[in-house]
Amino acid sequence: MGMIGFYAGSFDPFTNGHLQIVKKAAKCFDKVIVGIGYNAEKTERIDKARMKEAIERTISEENLNNVEVVLYTGLTVDKAKESGADILIRGLRNGTDYEYEENISEINEKIANMDTCYFRAGDLGYLSSSIVMELYNKNKSIEPYVPKAVAELLNFLK
Ligand code: ADP
């Protein structure tokens, strides 16, 4: 099957920054699994099943044929292993992300012997799910910052 990457996140919501990481990863790996997880530190803002559908629509509209989406609870490495993944994928926006991600990556390496591959956010490094939610809650347009299917979902939920 080749190399399988597991891109985990809360994706609450999935933004153009996340999409860019998926696109970069899809070019490097034979298969990419986007894992929508539950982060114990964060409360869910958008229904995960609906977000999964919106990400799936985005992936199909972008013709990312080697990408699939799963929902999971529990430890990321457990789900990644169960899915047959070889490596974890994360995106880096800045130094703060790097420090945070490094701790998680180190633990994952220790407990599951799984390495993490980082992709650069580049010019979308300013974008976060919380900024999108801030705009959304203040009735500002979110269209420039999220894929079409995600914007439609958020506008439908309004
Ligand atoms: P988590 O709750 O697991 O941090 P997020 O959905 O916030 O999940 O982010 C998932 C991953 O995507 C993280 O590695 C994060 O650094 C990365 N990421 C978030 N926003 C961007 C962006 N604009 N560009 C690139 N990577 C990003």
Short mmCIF file of C-alpha atoms and ligand atoms in Angstrom, two decimals:
data_model
loop_
_atom_site.label_atom_id
_atom_site.label_comp_id
_atom_site.label_asym_id
_atom_site.label_seq_id
_atom_site.Cartn_x
_atom_site.Cartn_y
_atom_site.Cartn_z
CA MET A 1 0.00 0.00 0.00
CA GLY A 2 2.94 2.40 0.45
CA MET A 3 3.29 5.22 2.94
CA ILE A 4 0.19 6.24 4.85
CA GLY A 5 0.10 9.54 6.77
CA PHE A 6 -2.38 10.35 9.54
CA TYR A 7 -3.31 14.03 9.89
CA ALA A 8 -5.04 14.48 13.23
CA GLY A 9 -6.79 17.59 14.48
CA SER A 10 -9.91 19.03 16.03
CA PHE A 11 -10.80 20.72 12.71
CA ASP A 12 -13.42 22.75 14.57
CA PRO A 13 -13.82 24.04 11.89
CA PHE A 14 -11.57 22.77 9.07
CA THR A 15 -9.92 25.85 7.47
CA ASN A 16 -8.04 26.64 4.26
CA GLY A 17 -4.88 26.27 6.36
CA HIS A 18 -5.78 22.66 7.16
CA LEU A 19 -6.69 22.06 3.50
CA GLN A 20 -3.29 23.32 2.39
CA ILE A 21 -1.58 20.83 4.72
CA VAL A 22 -3.76 18.00 3.36
CA LYS A 23 -2.82 18.94 -0.21
CA LYS A 24 0.90 19.02 0.58
CA ALA A 25 0.68 15.68 2.40
CA ALA A 26 -1.33 14.06 -0.40
CA LYS A 27 1.56 14.81 -2.78
CA CYS A 28 4.12 13.19 -0.47
CA PHE A 29 2.29 10.10 0.73
CA ASP A 30 0.44 7.30 -1.01
CA LYS A 31 -2.53 7.81 1.26
CA VAL A 32 -3.54 10.48 3.80
CA ILE A 33 -6.10 9.91 6.53
CA VAL A 34 -7.61 13.03 8.08
CA GLY A 35 -8.53 12.09 11.66
CA ILE A 36 -11.10 14.30 13.36
CA GLY A 37 -10.46 13.82 17.05
CA TYR A 38 -11.82 15.05 20.30
CA ASN A 39 -9.33 17.29 22.08
CA ALA A 40 -9.89 17.02 25.84
CA GLU A 41 -8.72 20.64 26.26
CA LYS A 42 -11.26 22.05 23.83
CA THR A 43 -15.06 21.99 23.79
CA GLU A 44 -16.64 21.02 20.49
CA ARG A 45 -18.07 23.97 18.56
CA ILE A 46 -19.39 22.20 15.47
CA ASP A 47 -20.90 18.73 15.18
CA LYS A 48 -18.09 16.34 14.18
CA ALA A 49 -20.20 14.14 11.89
CA ARG A 50 -21.27 17.20 9.90
CA MET A 51 -17.70 18.49 9.77
CA LYS A 52 -16.61 15.08 8.46
CA GLU A 53 -19.13 15.37 5.61
CA ALA A 54 -17.96 18.89 4.77
CA ILE A 55 -14.30 17.77 4.70
CA GLU A 56 -15.23 14.79 2.51
CA ARG A 57 -17.01 17.10 0.06
CA THR A 58 -13.99 19.40 0.00
CA ILE A 59 -11.65 16.50 -0.68
CA SER A 60 -13.81 15.29 -3.53
CA GLU A 61 -14.13 18.82 -5.02
CA GLU A 62 -10.34 19.18 -4.86
CA ASN A 63 -9.86 15.75 -6.50
CA LEU A 64 -7.73 14.51 -3.62
CA ASN A 65 -8.34 10.87 -4.46
CA ASN A 66 -5.86 9.43 -1.96
CA VAL A 67 -7.37 11.19 1.08
CA GLU A 68 -9.99 9.84 3.46
CA VAL A 69 -11.60 11.15 6.65
CA VAL A 70 -12.25 9.34 9.93
CA LEU A 71 -13.70 10.33 13.30
CA TYR A 72 -12.04 9.07 16.44
CA THR A 73 -11.90 9.32 20.20
CA GLY A 74 -9.00 8.25 22.34
CA LEU A 75 -5.34 8.49 21.57
CA THR A 76 -4.29 9.68 18.13
CA VAL A 77 -1.51 7.09 17.84
CA ASP A 78 -3.92 4.26 18.62
CA LYS A 79 -6.25 5.34 15.82
CA ALA A 80 -3.32 5.97 13.48
CA LYS A 81 -1.93 2.47 14.07
CA GLU A 82 -5.38 0.90 13.75
CA SER A 83 -5.75 2.70 10.39
CA GLY A 84 -2.45 1.27 9.20
CA ALA A 85 -0.65 4.64 9.18
CA ASP A 86 3.15 4.85 9.14
CA ILE A 87 3.58 8.46 10.16
CA LEU A 88 1.71 11.33 11.81
CA ILE A 89 1.25 14.66 10.03
CA ARG A 90 0.94 18.08 11.66
CA GLY A 91 1.05 21.64 10.40
CA LEU A 92 3.36 24.32 11.77
CA ARG A 93 2.41 27.98 11.76
CA ASN A 94 5.03 29.48 14.05
CA GLY A 95 7.38 28.86 16.95
CA THR A 96 4.54 28.41 19.41
CA ASP A 97 3.09 25.60 17.29
CA TYR A 98 6.55 24.07 17.04
CA GLU A 99 7.08 23.93 20.81
CA TYR A 100 3.60 22.50 21.39
CA GLU A 101 3.88 19.95 18.59
CA GLU A 102 7.35 18.85 19.62
CA ASN A 103 6.14 17.70 23.04
CA ILE A 104 3.29 15.70 21.53
CA SER A 105 5.55 14.24 18.85
CA GLU A 106 8.15 13.18 21.38
CA ILE A 107 5.53 11.36 23.46
CA ASN A 108 4.08 9.68 20.38
CA GLU A 109 7.54 8.51 19.37
CA LYS A 110 8.09 7.08 22.84
CA ILE A 111 4.74 5.36 23.39
CA ALA A 112 4.01 4.16 19.86
CA ASN A 113 7.28 4.43 17.99
CA MET A 114 5.56 6.72 15.47
CA ASP A 115 7.33 9.71 14.01
CA THR A 116 5.70 13.01 13.00
CA CYS A 117 6.15 14.87 9.75
CA TYR A 118 5.55 18.65 9.81
CA PHE A 119 4.37 20.71 6.88
CA ARG A 120 4.78 24.50 6.77
CA ALA A 121 1.74 26.75 6.92
CA GLY A 122 3.49 29.42 4.84
CA ASP A 123 1.24 32.38 3.97
CA LEU A 124 -1.77 30.80 5.71
CA GLY A 125 0.06 30.73 9.02
CA TYR A 126 -2.15 33.48 10.43
CA LEU A 127 -5.26 31.31 10.11
CA SER A 128 -6.79 29.33 12.97
CA SER A 129 -10.14 27.68 13.69
CA SER A 130 -10.67 30.10 16.58
CA ILE A 131 -10.16 33.17 14.34
CA VAL A 132 -12.75 31.76 11.91
CA MET A 133 -15.21 31.21 14.80
CA GLU A 134 -14.57 34.71 16.09
CA LEU A 135 -15.51 36.16 12.69
CA TYR A 136 -18.49 33.81 12.37
CA ASN A 137 -19.86 34.73 15.79
CA LYS A 138 -19.48 38.43 14.96
CA ASN A 139 -21.38 37.94 11.68
CA LYS A 140 -18.36 38.63 9.45
CA SER A 141 -17.78 36.69 6.24
CA ILE A 142 -15.84 33.46 6.70
CA GLU A 143 -15.84 32.52 2.99
CA PRO A 144 -12.24 33.62 2.33
CA TYR A 145 -10.87 31.40 5.10
CA VAL A 146 -12.62 28.03 4.83
CA PRO A 147 -13.46 25.63 1.98
CA LYS A 148 -16.87 26.17 0.32
CA ALA A 149 -18.47 23.10 1.94
CA VAL A 150 -17.40 24.26 5.40
CA ALA A 151 -18.74 27.79 4.80
CA GLU A 152 -22.04 26.27 3.67
CA LEU A 153 -22.23 24.10 6.77
CA LEU A 154 -21.51 27.03 9.11
CA ASN A 155 -23.99 29.29 7.34
CA PHE A 156 -26.60 26.51 7.48
CA LEU A 157 -26.07 26.15 11.25
CA LYS A 158 -26.51 29.86 11.83
P1 ADP B 1 -5.54 20.37 17.50
O1 ADP B 1 -6.68 20.61 18.41
O2 ADP B 1 -5.14 18.92 17.43
O3 ADP B 1 -4.36 21.30 17.67
P2 ADP B 1 -6.30 21.84 15.09
O4 ADP B 1 -7.50 21.52 14.27
O5 ADP B 1 -6.28 23.15 15.79
O6 ADP B 1 -6.14 20.61 16.06
O7 ADP B 1 -4.98 21.74 14.20
C1 ADP B 1 -4.60 20.55 13.59
C2 ADP B 1 -3.21 20.70 13.02
O8 ADP B 1 -3.21 21.64 11.96
C3 ADP B 1 -2.17 21.21 14.00
O9 ADP B 1 -0.93 20.59 13.71
C4 ADP B 1 -2.10 22.69 13.70
O10 ADP B 1 -0.86 23.25 14.05
C5 ADP B 1 -2.29 22.67 12.21
N1 ADP B 1 -2.85 23.93 11.71
C6 ADP B 1 -3.86 24.66 12.20
N2 ADP B 1 -4.08 25.77 11.45
C7 ADP B 1 -3.17 25.73 10.46
C8 ADP B 1 -2.85 26.61 9.37
N3 ADP B 1 -3.47 27.76 9.18
N4 ADP B 1 -1.86 26.24 8.54
C9 ADP B 1 -1.19 25.08 8.75
N5 ADP B 1 -1.41 24.24 9.77
C10 ADP B 1 -2.39 24.55 10.61
#
